[in-house]
Coordinates of C-alpha atoms in Angstrom, one line a residue:
M791 CA -28.6 -7.0 94.6
K792 CA -30.3 -9.3 92.1
L793 CA -32.4 -6.4 91.0
I794 CA -29.2 -4.4 90.2
K795 CA -27.7 -7.3 88.2
K796 CA -31.0 -7.6 86.2
S797 CA -30.9 -3.9 85.5
I798 CA -27.3 -4.0 84.3
L799 CA -28.1 -7.0 82.0
L800 CA -31.1 -5.3 80.5
L801 CA -29.1 -2.1 79.9
A802 CA -26.3 -4.2 78.2
L803 CA -28.9 -5.9 76.0
A804 CA -30.5 -2.7 75.0
G805 CA -27.1 -1.1 74.2
G806 CA -26.1 -4.0 72.1
T807 CA -29.4 -3.9 70.2
F808 CA -28.9 -0.1 69.7
L809 CA -25.3 -0.6 68.5
S810 CA -26.2 -3.4 66.2
G811 CA -29.1 -1.4 64.8
G812 CA -26.8 1.6 64.2
K813 CA -24.3 -0.6 62.4
A814 CA -27.0 -2.1 60.2
Y815 CA -28.2 1.4 59.3
A816 CA -24.7 2.5 58.5
Q817 CA -24.4 -0.4 56.0
Q818 CA -27.5 0.6 54.0
T819 CA -27.2 1.8 50.4
L820 CA -28.4 5.4 50.1
V821 CA -29.5 7.1 46.8
D822 CA -30.1 10.8 46.4
V823 CA -30.9 13.0 43.4
R824 CA -30.7 16.8 43.0
V825 CA -31.2 19.0 40.0
D826 CA -29.1 22.1 39.0
S827 CA -32.0 24.1 37.9
A828 CA -35.6 23.1 38.7
A829 CA -37.1 25.7 36.3
I830 CA -36.0 25.9 32.6
L831 CA -37.3 27.3 29.3
I832 CA -38.3 25.0 26.4
G833 CA -35.1 23.6 24.8
E834 CA -32.8 24.6 27.7
Q835 CA -30.8 22.0 29.5
T836 CA -30.1 21.1 33.1
V837 CA -28.1 18.4 35.0
L838 CA -29.4 15.8 37.4
H839 CA -26.9 14.7 40.0
L840 CA -27.4 11.1 41.2
T841 CA -25.4 10.1 44.3
V842 CA -25.1 6.5 45.6
T843 CA -23.5 5.8 48.9
T844 CA -22.8 2.1 49.7
D845 CA -20.2 -0.2 51.2
K846 CA -17.0 -0.5 49.1
D847 CA -17.3 -4.3 48.8
K848 CA -20.9 -4.2 47.5
A849 CA -21.7 -4.5 43.8
V850 CA -24.5 -2.2 43.1
Q851 CA -26.1 -1.5 39.7
L852 CA -27.5 1.9 38.6
V853 CA -30.6 1.6 36.4
I854 CA -30.6 4.7 34.2
P855 CA -32.8 5.3 31.2
R856 CA -30.8 5.9 28.1
D857 CA -32.9 8.3 26.0
T858 CA -36.1 9.3 27.8
L859 CA -36.4 9.9 31.5
M860 CA -40.2 10.2 31.2
A861 CA -42.7 11.4 28.7
G862 CA -41.6 15.0 27.8
V863 CA -38.1 14.8 29.3
E864 CA -35.3 13.6 27.2
V865 CA -31.8 12.4 28.2
L866 CA -29.1 14.1 26.1
E867 CA -25.9 12.8 27.7
I868 CA -24.8 10.3 30.4
P869 CA -21.1 10.9 31.3
K870 CA -19.1 8.2 32.9
A871 CA -19.8 7.7 36.6
D872 CA -17.2 8.8 39.2
S873 CA -16.4 6.6 42.2
T874 CA -14.7 7.9 45.4
L875 CA -13.7 5.9 48.5
I876 CA -14.9 7.8 51.7
E877 CA -14.7 7.2 55.4
N878 CA -16.0 4.0 57.2
D879 CA -15.1 1.9 54.1
R880 CA -17.9 3.5 52.2
L881 CA -18.0 4.1 48.4
L882 CA -19.5 7.3 46.9
I883 CA -20.7 6.9 43.3
E884 CA -21.7 10.1 41.4
Q885 CA -23.6 10.0 38.1
D886 CA -24.7 13.0 36.1
L887 CA -27.4 13.2 33.5
L888 CA -27.9 16.0 31.0
V889 CA -31.7 16.4 30.3
T890 CA -33.9 18.8 28.4
S891 CA -37.6 19.2 27.4
F892 CA -39.5 20.7 24.6
D893 CA -43.0 20.6 26.2
S894 CA -43.9 23.1 28.8
S895 CA -45.2 21.4 31.9
L896 CA -44.4 20.7 35.5
Y897 CA -42.8 17.3 35.7
L898 CA -42.3 15.1 38.7
L899 CA -39.3 13.0 37.7
P900 CA -39.6 9.3 38.6
P901 CA -37.2 8.0 41.2
F902 CA -34.0 6.3 40.1
M903 CA -33.5 2.7 40.9
V904 CA -30.4 1.0 42.3
I905 CA -30.1 -2.8 42.5
D906 CA -28.3 -3.8 45.7
G907 CA -27.9 -7.5 45.5
A908 CA -31.4 -8.9 46.2
D909 CA -32.7 -5.5 47.3
T910 CA -33.8 -2.5 45.2
V911 CA -33.2 1.0 46.5
Y912 CA -35.0 4.0 45.1
S913 CA -34.0 7.6 45.2
N914 CA -36.0 10.7 46.1
Q915 CA -38.1 12.5 43.5
V916 CA -37.4 16.0 42.1
A917 CA -39.6 18.3 40.1
L918 CA -38.8 20.1 36.9
K919 CA -40.7 23.0 35.6
V920 CA -40.5 23.7 31.9
S921 CA -41.9 27.1 30.7
T922 CA -42.5 28.6 27.2
V923 CA -40.6 31.7 26.1
P924 CA -42.5 34.8 27.2
V925 CA -43.8 36.8 24.3
N926 CA -44.9 40.5 24.5
A927 CA -47.6 40.8 21.9
D928 CA -47.9 44.6 22.6
K929 CA -44.5 45.2 21.1
P930 CA -44.5 43.7 17.6
E931 CA -41.2 45.4 16.8
E932 CA -39.5 42.8 19.0
F933 CA -40.5 40.1 16.5
Y934 CA -38.2 39.5 13.5
D935 CA -39.2 38.3 10.1
I936 CA -37.9 35.0 8.7
K937 CA -34.5 35.6 7.3
N938 CA -33.7 34.7 3.7
V939 CA -31.8 31.6 2.9
W940 CA -28.0 32.2 3.0
K941 CA -26.0 30.9 0.1
P942 CA -23.0 28.9 1.5
P943 CA -19.5 30.2 0.6
F944 CA -17.6 28.5 -2.2
V945 CA -15.1 26.0 -0.9
L946 CA -13.1 24.1 -3.5
A947 CA -12.5 21.2 -1.1
D948 CA -16.3 20.5 -1.1
Y949 CA -16.0 19.6 -4.8
Y950 CA -13.0 17.4 -4.6
P951 CA -15.1 14.2 -4.7
W952 CA -16.8 15.3 -7.9
I953 CA -13.6 16.4 -9.5
F954 CA -11.8 13.2 -8.7
G955 CA -14.8 11.2 -9.8
V956 CA -14.9 12.9 -13.2
L957 CA -11.1 12.5 -13.7
L958 CA -11.3 8.8 -12.7
T959 CA -14.2 8.3 -15.1
L960 CA -12.3 9.9 -18.0
F961 CA -9.2 7.8 -17.2
L962 CA -11.2 4.6 -17.2
I963 CA -12.8 5.6 -20.5
C964 CA -9.4 6.2 -22.1
V965 CA -8.1 2.9 -20.7
V966 CA -11.0 0.9 -22.2
A967 CA -10.7 2.7 -25.5
Y968 CA -7.0 1.9 -25.6
V969 CA -7.5 -1.7 -24.8
I970 CA -10.2 -2.1 -27.5
K971 CA -8.0 -0.4 -30.1
R972 CA -5.1 -2.7 -29.3
M973 CA -7.3 -5.8 -29.4
R974 CA -8.8 -4.8 -32.8
N975 CA -5.3 -4.3 -34.2
R976 CA -4.3 -7.7 -32.8
Q977 CA -1.6 -6.1 -30.7
S978 CA -0.6 -6.8 -27.1
I979 CA -2.3 -4.6 -24.5
L980 CA 1.1 -3.4 -23.1
P981 CA 3.5 -2.2 -25.8
F982 CA 6.9 -3.9 -25.5
K983 CA 10.0 -2.7 -27.2
K984 CA 11.0 -5.3 -29.7
P985 CA 14.5 -6.6 -29.1
E986 CA 16.9 -5.9 -31.9
P987 CA 17.5 -8.9 -34.1
K988 CA 20.7 -10.7 -33.3
L989 CA 23.3 -10.4 -36.0
P990 CA 24.9 -13.6 -37.5
P991 CA 28.2 -14.4 -35.8
H992 CA 30.3 -13.2 -38.8
E993 CA 28.4 -9.9 -39.1
Q994 CA 28.8 -9.2 -35.4
A995 CA 32.5 -9.9 -35.5
I996 CA 33.0 -7.8 -38.6
K997 CA 31.1 -4.9 -36.9
E998 CA 33.4 -5.2 -33.8
L999 CA 36.5 -5.2 -35.9
D1000 CA 35.4 -2.1 -37.7
E1001 CA 35.0 -0.4 -34.4
I1002 CA 38.4 -1.4 -33.3
K1003 CA 39.9 -0.1 -36.5
Q1004 CA 38.2 3.3 -36.0
Q1005 CA 39.5 3.6 -32.5
K1006 CA 43.2 3.6 -33.7
L1007 CA 44.4 2.2 -30.5
W1008 CA 47.9 1.0 -31.5
Q1009 CA 48.6 4.4 -33.0
Q1010 CA 48.1 5.8 -29.5
G1011 CA 50.5 3.4 -27.9
R1012 CA 47.7 1.1 -26.6
S1013 CA 48.9 -2.0 -28.3
K1014 CA 47.9 -4.3 -25.4
E1015 CA 44.3 -3.1 -25.5
Y1016 CA 44.3 -3.3 -29.3
Y1017 CA 45.2 -7.0 -29.3
T1018 CA 43.0 -7.8 -26.4
L1019 CA 39.9 -6.5 -28.3
I1020 CA 40.9 -8.3 -31.5
T1021 CA 41.4 -11.7 -29.7
D1022 CA 38.2 -11.3 -27.7
T1023 CA 36.3 -10.6 -30.9
L1024 CA 37.8 -13.7 -32.5
R1025 CA 37.1 -15.9 -29.4
R1026 CA 33.4 -14.9 -29.4
Y1027 CA 33.2 -15.6 -33.1
I1028 CA 34.7 -19.0 -32.6
V1029 CA 32.2 -19.8 -29.8
D1030 CA 29.2 -18.9 -32.0
R1031 CA 30.7 -20.4 -35.2
F1032 CA 32.3 -23.6 -34.1
G1033 CA 30.6 -24.2 -30.7
I1034 CA 34.0 -24.1 -28.9
N1035 CA 34.3 -22.6 -25.4
A1036 CA 37.1 -20.4 -26.7
M1037 CA 36.6 -17.8 -23.9
E1038 CA 37.9 -20.2 -21.3
M1039 CA 40.8 -21.6 -23.4
T1040 CA 44.4 -20.6 -24.0
S1041 CA 45.7 -19.6 -27.4
G1042 CA 47.4 -22.9 -27.9
E1043 CA 44.2 -24.9 -27.0
I1044 CA 42.2 -22.8 -29.5
L1045 CA 44.8 -23.3 -32.3
D1046 CA 44.9 -27.1 -31.7
I1047 CA 41.1 -27.3 -32.1
I1048 CA 40.9 -25.0 -35.1
R1049 CA 43.7 -26.9 -36.9
K1050 CA 41.3 -29.9 -37.0
Q1051 CA 38.5 -27.9 -38.5
Q1052 CA 38.5 -28.6 -42.3
E1053 CA 36.8 -25.3 -43.2
A1054 CA 39.5 -23.4 -41.3
T1055 CA 42.5 -25.0 -42.8
S1056 CA 43.3 -22.2 -45.3
V1057 CA 43.3 -19.5 -42.6
Y1058 CA 44.8 -21.5 -39.7
E1059 CA 48.2 -19.7 -40.2
S1060 CA 46.4 -16.3 -40.1
L1061 CA 44.8 -17.1 -36.8
K1062 CA 48.1 -18.5 -35.4
Q1063 CA 49.9 -15.2 -36.3
I1064 CA 47.3 -13.2 -34.4
M1065 CA 47.1 -15.4 -31.3
Q1066 CA 50.9 -15.8 -30.9
L1067 CA 51.6 -12.1 -31.5
A1068 CA 48.8 -11.1 -29.1
D1069 CA 50.3 -13.3 -26.3
F1070 CA 53.7 -11.7 -26.8
V1071 CA 52.1 -8.2 -26.5
K1072 CA 50.0 -9.0 -23.5
F1073 CA 52.4 -11.1 -21.5
A1074 CA 55.9 -10.2 -22.7
K1075 CA 55.1 -6.5 -23.2
M1076 CA 56.3 -6.7 -26.8
N1077 CA 55.8 -3.6 -29.0
P1078 CA 54.9 -4.8 -32.5
L1079 CA 55.8 -2.9 -35.7
P1080 CA 53.0 -0.9 -37.5
D1081 CA 53.0 -3.5 -40.3
E1082 CA 52.5 -6.3 -37.8
N1083 CA 49.5 -4.4 -36.3
D1084 CA 47.9 -3.9 -39.6
L1085 CA 48.6 -7.5 -40.6
S1086 CA 46.9 -8.8 -37.4
L1087 CA 43.7 -6.9 -38.2
M1088 CA 43.7 -8.0 -41.8
N1089 CA 44.2 -11.6 -40.8
A1090 CA 41.2 -11.3 -38.3
Y1091 CA 39.0 -10.1 -41.2
L1092 CA 40.4 -12.9 -43.4
F1093 CA 39.7 -15.6 -40.8
I1094 CA 36.1 -14.5 -40.3
N1095 CA 35.3 -14.1 -44.0
Q1096 CA 36.8 -17.5 -44.9
T1097 CA 35.0 -19.4 -42.2
K1098 CA 31.6 -17.7 -42.1
V1099 CA 28.4 -19.5 -42.8
E1100 CA 26.0 -17.6 -45.0
E1101 CA 22.4 -17.9 -44.0
I1102 CA 20.2 -18.9 -46.9
P1103 CA 17.0 -16.7 -46.8
V1104 CA 13.7 -18.5 -46.9
P1105 CA 12.0 -17.5 -50.1
G1106 CA 8.5 -16.0 -49.9
E1107 CA 5.5 -17.0 -51.8
G1108 CA 6.4 -14.8 -54.7
E1109 CA 9.9 -16.1 -54.8
K1110 CA 8.6 -19.7 -54.6
A1111 CA 6.3 -19.1 -57.5
E1112 CA 9.1 -17.4 -59.5
G1113 CA 11.4 -20.3 -58.8
E1114 CA 8.7 -22.8 -59.9
V1115 CA 8.2 -20.8 -63.2
K1116 CA 12.0 -20.8 -63.8
S1117 CA 12.1 -24.5 -63.1
V1118 CA 9.3 -25.2 -65.6
E1119 CA 11.0 -23.1 -68.2
K1120 CA 14.3 -24.9 -67.6
N1121 CA 12.5 -28.3 -68.0
D1122 CA 10.8 -27.1 -71.2
S1123 CA 14.1 -26.0 -72.6
N1124 CA 15.7 -29.3 -71.8
I1125 CA 12.9 -31.2 -73.4
S1126 CA 13.1 -29.1 -76.5
K1127 CA 16.8 -29.8 -76.7
E1128 CA 16.3 -33.5 -76.5

């Protein structure tokens, strides 16, 4: 009986050891490499397929050469690796490498290395045979002479940079020449239109009255517009001539101030006739007689001409000299008379 119990215990221990060993084996990281074509010609390409199987929770690192797999075998392209979750919580990592060779030989490719934590796992090795292109020297007609150099077709777009460069250079030359010319002539670089000189107040007012006269508004039955234009012209003139804010005043306020101006005493009644008649036309819808319309325009001319301030021109050097000569002559004549 004791013998049977010992046998069962030994079998249980052996089974546990076997199961634990199988589980450990299942958790190992496996690395495998295969090649699409193990024999290629010089310059041809083939793909190496690297497969890594590991637990999904493990962080493994593939060590892959970037440009040269070994002397004579070059790496052309390394696409992005593809990961797939498979059964038993395992992860399948697939990595491809596009390789080529330009030296004929039989290459035993080195194993790929995968870092698995503190361990390093290596793949199997594959062979790659690279052969030269077979040449049949007995048939020289199969060989072709070196072809002549082809002249590329004309494409206008290829010359756009040169065309734009030449145009830009010419533009810059013109700009520099223009700037130099303006500076030599003591002119501003950018030409500005000179503002028209502002007319004196009386000249501007006379000009506006002439335009009103040419429009013949009251002859067309537009008396209100006629008197509005005349009074607005007089108000602007009074603002510039007397410094009075006539545009914001009533006719009575304007007349009160003008009456106190000594230089406007003689034409006060003329201005009063215009302002009072204009108020009747604009507010009482009065229709003046033709003589009254003509008189209003004449009084406007009279008011401006009687109150205008003539600007005394500043004499030039020649005028100054002429004035000095005349002054000397006048003094000489006075002395001779004495």
